[in-house]
């Protein structure tokens, strides 16, 4: 596609403006920034650049909406709006998926078959959950009746990253609205398009103005202003661990409730009794899905000594066949990394891997696709990695796999747990006892047995250790967005 085509034909009917209250408006500063297509490095749209002044307007609009019809609306009616929003996402699945692909570089097959449908599922799930937010009646001592109400926090700030822009936003927006909160959503500066599209569709679904405000902008300006705003009761964040630490710190002054979904270095453990075909396929998918830009990516592949060589051959062979190319081509399985910064980061880690003595067996360099200006990186595999090496300890967030050999069950688990992170883990074995013993022993918020990268709107998701705290999806995903009120009645 000619990039100037997309610049002159707006990708969004709302014209890349901020959604504040009922209005699509330019930033107070008048500034705009460009979002790029990572596959071509060409700008595709100009977006209003929100900062502290716009965040303040958005928080005011959200507060006002809390006091309006939204605050009085029944849970059932809130649920109906969420269901309609799910329907609208599916009605426009091709268009929304294409927007996501243009902005993030992920294969369109993933955007349209996985990201958008999963986002719609999240809205369907929380549409039903709105009426299941029950309190309890409590048998207190004395002639009293005591019960609890689960109430919204008020205005919440949602800060999301660029790897699953719509899906991660939806996992926060849907439970926040189901519980009756009003929202200020700040998408990542790399990928603002689908958050704005979600804002358009929310209004179409009948969400009252001001309930969902969308303010694209940069982290240190718009993001930091949301975290510092005294009118915001809680901040739910997904992104880098160090940003999460900053958000906790900066949120302390106004006593923000925070939910943090942070980085990972997930172990994927293949025992010698595993189905090696399935494990090889799983290991390849675990690291190269969404070009490795996945917080749960199976970036540390632990393989039992006896099957090490056989499994490595299968993973390499499958990885060589991965179709890398134009993300808009439905046959593409490996797209473009999101930015030049990510390409540089991956390159640095590949050099460190070589220097520390890991053996590069596949890739290790940029891929030339099209005119060669896009941010493509070849599927990369290091063998002979030790768990103490930098490439096994730090989150690379790209298509780079570290293969680590182990001797026995205990050493596999000990090494898997020897990580700052604890987001997800997987084990491959035909032994049911071993599988469940491993599931208990692994320090991670999600454990997959003979599979990888499964998600569902109904199943809780989140981290142990430096991968953060708070859970998203499922009924657990509502905890962050509610507070409990205890009500006493004198019956004497
Ligand atoms: P980041 O954590 O800086 O950005 C994520 C979001 O936080 C964006 O919306 C950004 O604008 C916002 N943000 C940044 N600084 C902020 C601040 N001071 N206050 C409030 N909000 C702020 O991640 P970045 O810089 O885009 O990527 C760097 C690395 O982080 C990646 O290479 C990857 O390793 C990791 N990362 C992990 C993700 C995950 O899901 N675990 C997602 C994105 C990045
Ligand atoms: Mg950053």
PDB file of N, CA and C in Angstrom, residues 116-181:
ATOM      1  N   UNK A 116      -9.118  -9.488  17.969  1.00  0.00           N
ATOM      2  CA  UNK A 116     -10.432  -8.822  18.020  1.00  0.00           C
ATOM      3  C   UNK A 116     -11.505  -9.768  18.584  1.00  0.00           C
ATOM      4  N   UNK A 117     -11.567 -11.036  18.134  1.00  0.00           N
ATOM      5  CA  UNK A 117     -12.563 -11.928  18.740  1.00  0.00           C
ATOM      6  C   UNK A 117     -12.367 -12.116  20.255  1.00  0.00           C
ATOM      7  N   UNK A 118     -11.108 -12.192  20.702  1.00  0.00           N
ATOM      8  CA  UNK A 118     -10.889 -12.323  22.158  1.00  0.00           C
ATOM      9  C   UNK A 118     -11.334 -11.053  22.879  1.00  0.00           C
ATOM     10  N   UNK A 119     -11.097  -9.900  22.259  1.00  0.00           N
ATOM     11  CA  UNK A 119     -11.534  -8.637  22.871  1.00  0.00           C
ATOM     12  C   UNK A 119     -13.062  -8.615  22.965  1.00  0.00           C
ATOM     13  N   UNK A 120     -13.732  -9.054  21.897  1.00  0.00           N
ATOM     14  CA  UNK A 120     -15.203  -9.113  21.934  1.00  0.00           C
ATOM     15  C   UNK A 120     -15.661 -10.058  23.046  1.00  0.00           C
ATOM     16  N   UNK A 121     -14.985 -11.208  23.172  1.00  0.00           N
ATOM     17  CA  UNK A 121     -15.318 -12.167  24.246  1.00  0.00           C
ATOM     18  C   UNK A 121     -15.239 -11.528  25.620  1.00  0.00           C
ATOM     19  N   UNK A 122     -14.241 -10.674  25.800  1.00  0.00           N
ATOM     20  CA  UNK A 122     -14.083 -10.007  27.092  1.00  0.00           C
ATOM     21  C   UNK A 122     -15.315  -9.147  27.379  1.00  0.00           C
ATOM     22  N   UNK A 123     -15.813  -8.440  26.359  1.00  0.00           N
ATOM     23  CA  UNK A 123     -17.022  -7.626  26.565  1.00  0.00           C
ATOM     24  C   UNK A 123     -18.246  -8.510  26.821  1.00  0.00           C
ATOM     25  N   UNK A 124     -18.343  -9.638  26.097  1.00  0.00           N
ATOM     26  CA  UNK A 124     -19.472 -10.547  26.340  1.00  0.00           C
ATOM     27  C   UNK A 124     -19.412 -11.102  27.763  1.00  0.00           C
ATOM     28  N   UNK A 125     -18.210 -11.502  28.172  1.00  0.00           N
ATOM     29  CA  UNK A 125     -18.060 -12.091  29.512  1.00  0.00           C
ATOM     30  C   UNK A 125     -18.499 -11.087  30.578  1.00  0.00           C
ATOM     31  N   UNK A 126     -17.970  -9.857  30.498  1.00  0.00           N
ATOM     32  CA  UNK A 126     -18.274  -8.879  31.554  1.00  0.00           C
ATOM     33  C   UNK A 126     -19.680  -8.299  31.425  1.00  0.00           C
ATOM     34  N   UNK A 127     -20.288  -8.425  30.232  1.00  0.00           N
ATOM     35  CA  UNK A 127     -21.704  -8.056  30.101  1.00  0.00           C
ATOM     36  C   UNK A 127     -22.517  -8.926  31.058  1.00  0.00           C
ATOM     37  N   UNK A 128     -22.216 -10.213  31.077  1.00  0.00           N
ATOM     38  CA  UNK A 128     -22.923 -11.129  31.971  1.00  0.00           C
ATOM     39  C   UNK A 128     -22.492 -10.978  33.420  1.00  0.00           C
ATOM     40  N   UNK A 129     -21.245 -10.576  33.619  1.00  0.00           N
ATOM     41  CA  UNK A 129     -20.715 -10.495  34.989  1.00  0.00           C
ATOM     42  C   UNK A 129     -21.296  -9.313  35.758  1.00  0.00           C
ATOM     43  N   UNK A 130     -21.752  -8.277  35.036  1.00  0.00           N
ATOM     44  CA  UNK A 130     -22.227  -7.058  35.715  1.00  0.00           C
ATOM     45  C   UNK A 130     -23.301  -7.387  36.758  1.00  0.00           C
ATOM     46  N   UNK A 131     -24.199  -8.320  36.430  1.00  0.00           N
ATOM     47  CA  UNK A 131     -25.288  -8.650  37.363  1.00  0.00           C
ATOM     48  C   UNK A 131     -24.898  -9.742  38.364  1.00  0.00           C
ATOM     49  N   UNK A 132     -23.637 -10.155  38.338  1.00  0.00           N
ATOM     50  CA  UNK A 132     -23.209 -11.197  39.294  1.00  0.00           C
ATOM     51  C   UNK A 132     -22.249 -10.645  40.346  1.00  0.00           C
ATOM     52  N   UNK A 133     -22.158  -9.322  40.409  1.00  0.00           N
ATOM     53  CA  UNK A 133     -21.280  -8.697  41.401  1.00  0.00           C
ATOM     54  C   UNK A 133     -22.026  -8.645  42.727  1.00  0.00           C
ATOM     55  N   UNK A 134     -22.077  -9.774  43.419  1.00  0.00           N
ATOM     56  CA  UNK A 134     -22.916  -9.856  44.611  1.00  0.00           C
ATOM     57  C   UNK A 134     -22.135  -9.525  45.874  1.00  0.00           C
ATOM     58  N   UNK A 135     -22.819  -8.924  46.849  1.00  0.00           N
ATOM     59  CA  UNK A 135     -22.263  -8.769  48.185  1.00  0.00           C
ATOM     60  C   UNK A 135     -22.656  -9.985  49.000  1.00  0.00           C
ATOM     61  N   UNK A 136     -22.545  -9.858  50.336  1.00  0.00           N
ATOM     62  CA  UNK A 136     -22.935 -11.001  51.166  1.00  0.00           C
ATOM     63  C   UNK A 136     -23.723 -10.525  52.379  1.00  0.00           C
ATOM     64  N   UNK A 137     -24.427 -11.455  53.002  1.00  0.00           N
ATOM     65  CA  UNK A 137     -25.055 -11.156  54.292  1.00  0.00           C
ATOM     66  C   UNK A 137     -24.220 -11.872  55.335  1.00  0.00           C
ATOM     67  N   UNK A 138     -23.921 -11.148  56.428  1.00  0.00           N
ATOM     68  CA  UNK A 138     -22.885 -11.639  57.347  1.00  0.00           C
ATOM     69  C   UNK A 138     -23.475 -11.850  58.739  1.00  0.00           C
ATOM     70  N   UNK A 139     -23.291 -13.048  59.302  1.00  0.00           N
ATOM     71  CA  UNK A 139     -23.883 -13.345  60.624  1.00  0.00           C
ATOM     72  C   UNK A 139     -23.095 -12.693  61.759  1.00  0.00           C
ATOM     73  N   UNK A 140     -23.277 -11.378  61.963  1.00  0.00           N
ATOM     74  CA  UNK A 140     -22.557 -10.663  63.030  1.00  0.00           C
ATOM     75  C   UNK A 140     -23.236 -10.921  64.374  1.00  0.00           C
ATOM     76  N   UNK A 141     -22.535 -10.602  65.453  1.00  0.00           N
ATOM     77  CA  UNK A 141     -23.087 -10.786  66.803  1.00  0.00           C
ATOM     78  C   UNK A 141     -24.048  -9.655  67.153  1.00  0.00           C
ATOM     79  N   UNK A 142     -25.065  -9.952  67.925  1.00  0.00           N
ATOM     80  CA  UNK A 142     -25.992  -8.921  68.395  1.00  0.00           C
ATOM     81  C   UNK A 142     -27.183  -8.754  67.492  1.00  0.00           C
ATOM     82  N   UNK A 143     -28.098  -7.861  67.867  1.00  0.00           N
ATOM     83  CA  UNK A 143     -29.354  -7.685  67.118  1.00  0.00           C
ATOM     84  C   UNK A 143     -29.156  -6.785  65.899  1.00  0.00           C
ATOM     85  N   UNK A 144     -28.287  -7.210  65.049  1.00  0.00           N
ATOM     86  CA  UNK A 144     -27.963  -6.373  63.893  1.00  0.00           C
ATOM     87  C   UNK A 144     -28.019  -7.179  62.604  1.00  0.00           C
ATOM     88  N   UNK A 145     -28.320  -6.472  61.548  1.00  0.00           N
ATOM     89  CA  UNK A 145     -28.268  -7.044  60.199  1.00  0.00           C
ATOM     90  C   UNK A 145     -27.088  -6.370  59.498  1.00  0.00           C
ATOM     91  N   UNK A 146     -26.195  -7.177  58.940  1.00  0.00           N
ATOM     92  CA  UNK A 146     -25.002  -6.635  58.282  1.00  0.00           C
ATOM     93  C   UNK A 146     -24.874  -7.245  56.885  1.00  0.00           C
ATOM     94  N   UNK A 147     -24.713  -6.372  55.924  1.00  0.00           N
ATOM     95  CA  UNK A 147     -24.525  -6.860  54.547  1.00  0.00           C
ATOM     96  C   UNK A 147     -23.481  -6.004  53.833  1.00  0.00           C
ATOM     97  N   UNK A 148     -23.010  -6.497  52.699  1.00  0.00           N
ATOM     98  CA  UNK A 148     -21.999  -5.727  51.959  1.00  0.00           C
ATOM     99  C   UNK A 148     -22.500  -5.350  50.568  1.00  0.00           C
ATOM    100  N   UNK A 149     -22.022  -4.207  50.116  1.00  0.00           N
ATOM    101  CA  UNK A 149     -22.272  -3.736  48.742  1.00  0.00           C
ATOM    102  C   UNK A 149     -20.928  -3.687  48.032  1.00  0.00           C
ATOM    103  N   UNK A 150     -20.910  -4.072  46.779  1.00  0.00           N
ATOM    104  CA  UNK A 150     -19.670  -3.920  46.010  1.00  0.00           C
ATOM    105  C   UNK A 150     -19.834  -2.733  45.075  1.00  0.00           C
ATOM    106  N   UNK A 151     -19.094  -1.704  45.362  1.00  0.00           N
ATOM    107  CA  UNK A 151     -19.274  -0.443  44.641  1.00  0.00           C
ATOM    108  C   UNK A 151     -18.071  -0.135  43.747  1.00  0.00           C
ATOM    109  N   UNK A 152     -18.303   0.652  42.694  1.00  0.00           N
ATOM    110  CA  UNK A 152     -17.172   1.031  41.823  1.00  0.00           C
ATOM    111  C   UNK A 152     -16.184   1.921  42.564  1.00  0.00           C
ATOM    112  N   UNK A 153     -14.943   1.989  42.046  1.00  0.00           N
ATOM    113  CA  UNK A 153     -13.943   2.883  42.644  1.00  0.00           C
ATOM    114  C   UNK A 153     -14.255   4.334  42.325  1.00  0.00           C
ATOM    115  N   UNK A 154     -14.826   4.578  41.145  1.00  0.00           N
ATOM    116  CA  UNK A 154     -15.068   5.945  40.681  1.00  0.00           C
ATOM    117  C   UNK A 154     -14.447   6.117  39.310  1.00  0.00           C
ATOM    118  N   UNK A 155     -13.446   6.999  39.224  1.00  0.00           N
ATOM    119  CA  UNK A 155     -12.741   7.185  37.952  1.00  0.00           C
ATOM    120  C   UNK A 155     -11.460   6.348  37.988  1.00  0.00           C
ATOM    121  N   UNK A 156     -11.261   5.523  36.966  1.00  0.00           N
ATOM    122  CA  UNK A 156     -10.023   4.734  36.905  1.00  0.00           C
ATOM    123  C   UNK A 156      -9.224   5.091  35.655  1.00  0.00           C
ATOM    124  N   UNK A 157      -7.907   5.042  35.800  1.00  0.00           N
ATOM    125  CA  UNK A 157      -6.995   5.306  34.689  1.00  0.00           C
ATOM    126  C   UNK A 157      -6.446   3.983  34.184  1.00  0.00           C
ATOM    127  N   UNK A 158      -6.509   3.775  32.881  1.00  0.00           N
ATOM    128  CA  UNK A 158      -6.047   2.523  32.291  1.00  0.00           C
ATOM    129  C   UNK A 158      -4.916   2.833  31.321  1.00  0.00           C
ATOM    130  N   UNK A 159      -3.747   2.267  31.592  1.00  0.00           N
ATOM    131  CA  UNK A 159      -2.559   2.554  30.766  1.00  0.00           C
ATOM    132  C   UNK A 159      -2.118   1.254  30.106  1.00  0.00           C
ATOM    133  N   UNK A 160      -2.123   1.242  28.781  1.00  0.00           N
ATOM    134  CA  UNK A 160      -1.883  -0.029  28.076  1.00  0.00           C
ATOM    135  C   UNK A 160      -0.689   0.062  27.124  1.00  0.00           C
ATOM    136  N   UNK A 161      -0.092  -1.090  26.811  1.00  0.00           N
ATOM    137  CA  UNK A 161       1.069  -1.143  25.937  1.00  0.00           C
ATOM    138  C   UNK A 161       0.689  -1.413  24.478  1.00  0.00           C
ATOM    139  N   UNK A 162       1.699  -1.676  23.656  1.00  0.00           N
ATOM    140  CA  UNK A 162       1.510  -1.747  22.209  1.00  0.00           C
ATOM    141  C   UNK A 162       1.460  -3.160  21.653  1.00  0.00           C
ATOM    142  N   UNK A 163       1.644  -4.184  22.509  1.00  0.00           N
ATOM    143  CA  UNK A 163       1.750  -5.538  21.936  1.00  0.00           C
ATOM    144  C   UNK A 163       0.397  -6.177  21.624  1.00  0.00           C
ATOM    145  N   UNK A 164      -0.610  -5.915  22.472  1.00  0.00           N
ATOM    146  CA  UNK A 164      -1.992  -6.336  22.190  1.00  0.00           C
ATOM    147  C   UNK A 164      -2.884  -5.127  22.489  1.00  0.00           C
ATOM    148  N   UNK A 165      -2.795  -4.091  21.666  1.00  0.00           N
ATOM    149  CA  UNK A 165      -3.398  -2.808  22.052  1.00  0.00           C
ATOM    150  C   UNK A 165      -4.894  -2.910  22.381  1.00  0.00           C
ATOM    151  N   UNK A 166      -5.666  -3.531  21.511  1.00  0.00           N
ATOM    152  CA  UNK A 166      -7.114  -3.598  21.744  1.00  0.00           C
ATOM    153  C   UNK A 166      -7.446  -4.612  22.841  1.00  0.00           C
ATOM    154  N   UNK A 167      -6.811  -5.764  22.788  1.00  0.00           N
ATOM    155  CA  UNK A 167      -7.146  -6.835  23.732  1.00  0.00           C
ATOM    156  C   UNK A 167      -6.825  -6.431  25.170  1.00  0.00           C
ATOM    157  N   UNK A 168      -5.653  -5.853  25.382  1.00  0.00           N
ATOM    158  CA  UNK A 168      -5.276  -5.469  26.748  1.00  0.00           C
ATOM    159  C   UNK A 168      -6.155  -4.317  27.226  1.00  0.00           C
ATOM    160  N   UNK A 169      -6.467  -3.383  26.328  1.00  0.00           N
ATOM    161  CA  UNK A 169      -7.393  -2.301  26.709  1.00  0.00           C
ATOM    162  C   UNK A 169      -8.750  -2.894  27.110  1.00  0.00           C
ATOM    163  N   UNK A 170      -9.231  -3.870  26.335  1.00  0.00           N
ATOM    164  CA  UNK A 170     -10.547  -4.452  26.609  1.00  0.00           C
ATOM    165  C   UNK A 170     -10.576  -5.181  27.945  1.00  0.00           C
ATOM    166  N   UNK A 171      -9.467  -5.868  28.275  1.00  0.00           N
ATOM    167  CA  UNK A 171      -9.416  -6.591  29.552  1.00  0.00           C
ATOM    168  C   UNK A 171      -9.504  -5.653  30.742  1.00  0.00           C
ATOM    169  N   UNK A 172      -9.252  -4.382  30.519  1.00  0.00           N
ATOM    170  CA  UNK A 172      -9.357  -3.406  31.599  1.00  0.00           C
ATOM    171  C   UNK A 172     -10.678  -2.626  31.497  1.00  0.00           C
ATOM    172  N   UNK A 173     -11.016  -2.177  30.276  1.00  0.00           N
ATOM    173  CA  UNK A 173     -12.215  -1.351  30.101  1.00  0.00           C
ATOM    174  C   UNK A 173     -13.474  -2.144  30.489  1.00  0.00           C
ATOM    175  N   UNK A 174     -13.582  -3.399  30.022  1.00  0.00           N
ATOM    176  CA  UNK A 174     -14.830  -4.145  30.227  1.00  0.00           C
ATOM    177  C   UNK A 174     -15.145  -4.375  31.709  1.00  0.00           C
ATOM    178  N   UNK A 175     -14.196  -4.891  32.528  1.00  0.00           N
ATOM    179  CA  UNK A 175     -14.547  -5.051  33.944  1.00  0.00           C
ATOM    180  C   UNK A 175     -14.753  -3.718  34.653  1.00  0.00           C
ATOM    181  N   UNK A 176     -13.999  -2.685  34.238  1.00  0.00           N
ATOM    182  CA  UNK A 176     -14.174  -1.368  34.864  1.00  0.00           C
ATOM    183  C   UNK A 176     -15.611  -0.880  34.650  1.00  0.00           C
ATOM    184  N   UNK A 177     -16.116  -1.025  33.433  1.00  0.00           N
ATOM    185  CA  UNK A 177     -17.479  -0.553  33.126  1.00  0.00           C
ATOM    186  C   UNK A 177     -18.521  -1.479  33.741  1.00  0.00           C
ATOM    187  N   UNK A 178     -18.263  -2.778  33.706  1.00  0.00           N
ATOM    188  CA  UNK A 178     -19.228  -3.722  34.298  1.00  0.00           C
ATOM    189  C   UNK A 178     -19.489  -3.360  35.753  1.00  0.00           C
ATOM    190  N   UNK A 179     -18.422  -2.924  36.453  1.00  0.00           N
ATOM    191  CA  UNK A 179     -18.554  -2.584  37.872  1.00  0.00           C
ATOM    192  C   UNK A 179     -19.076  -1.169  38.091  1.00  0.00           C
ATOM    193  N   UNK A 180     -19.268  -0.401  37.011  1.00  0.00           N
ATOM    194  CA  UNK A 180     -19.867   0.932  37.138  1.00  0.00           C
ATOM    195  C   UNK A 180     -18.892   2.085  37.239  1.00  0.00           C
ATOM    196  N   UNK A 181     -17.623   1.830  36.955  1.00  0.00           N
ATOM    197  CA  UNK A 181     -16.643   2.924  36.967  1.00  0.00           C
ATOM    198  C   UNK A 181     -16.740   3.765  35.705  1.00  0.00           C
TER     199      UNK A 181
END
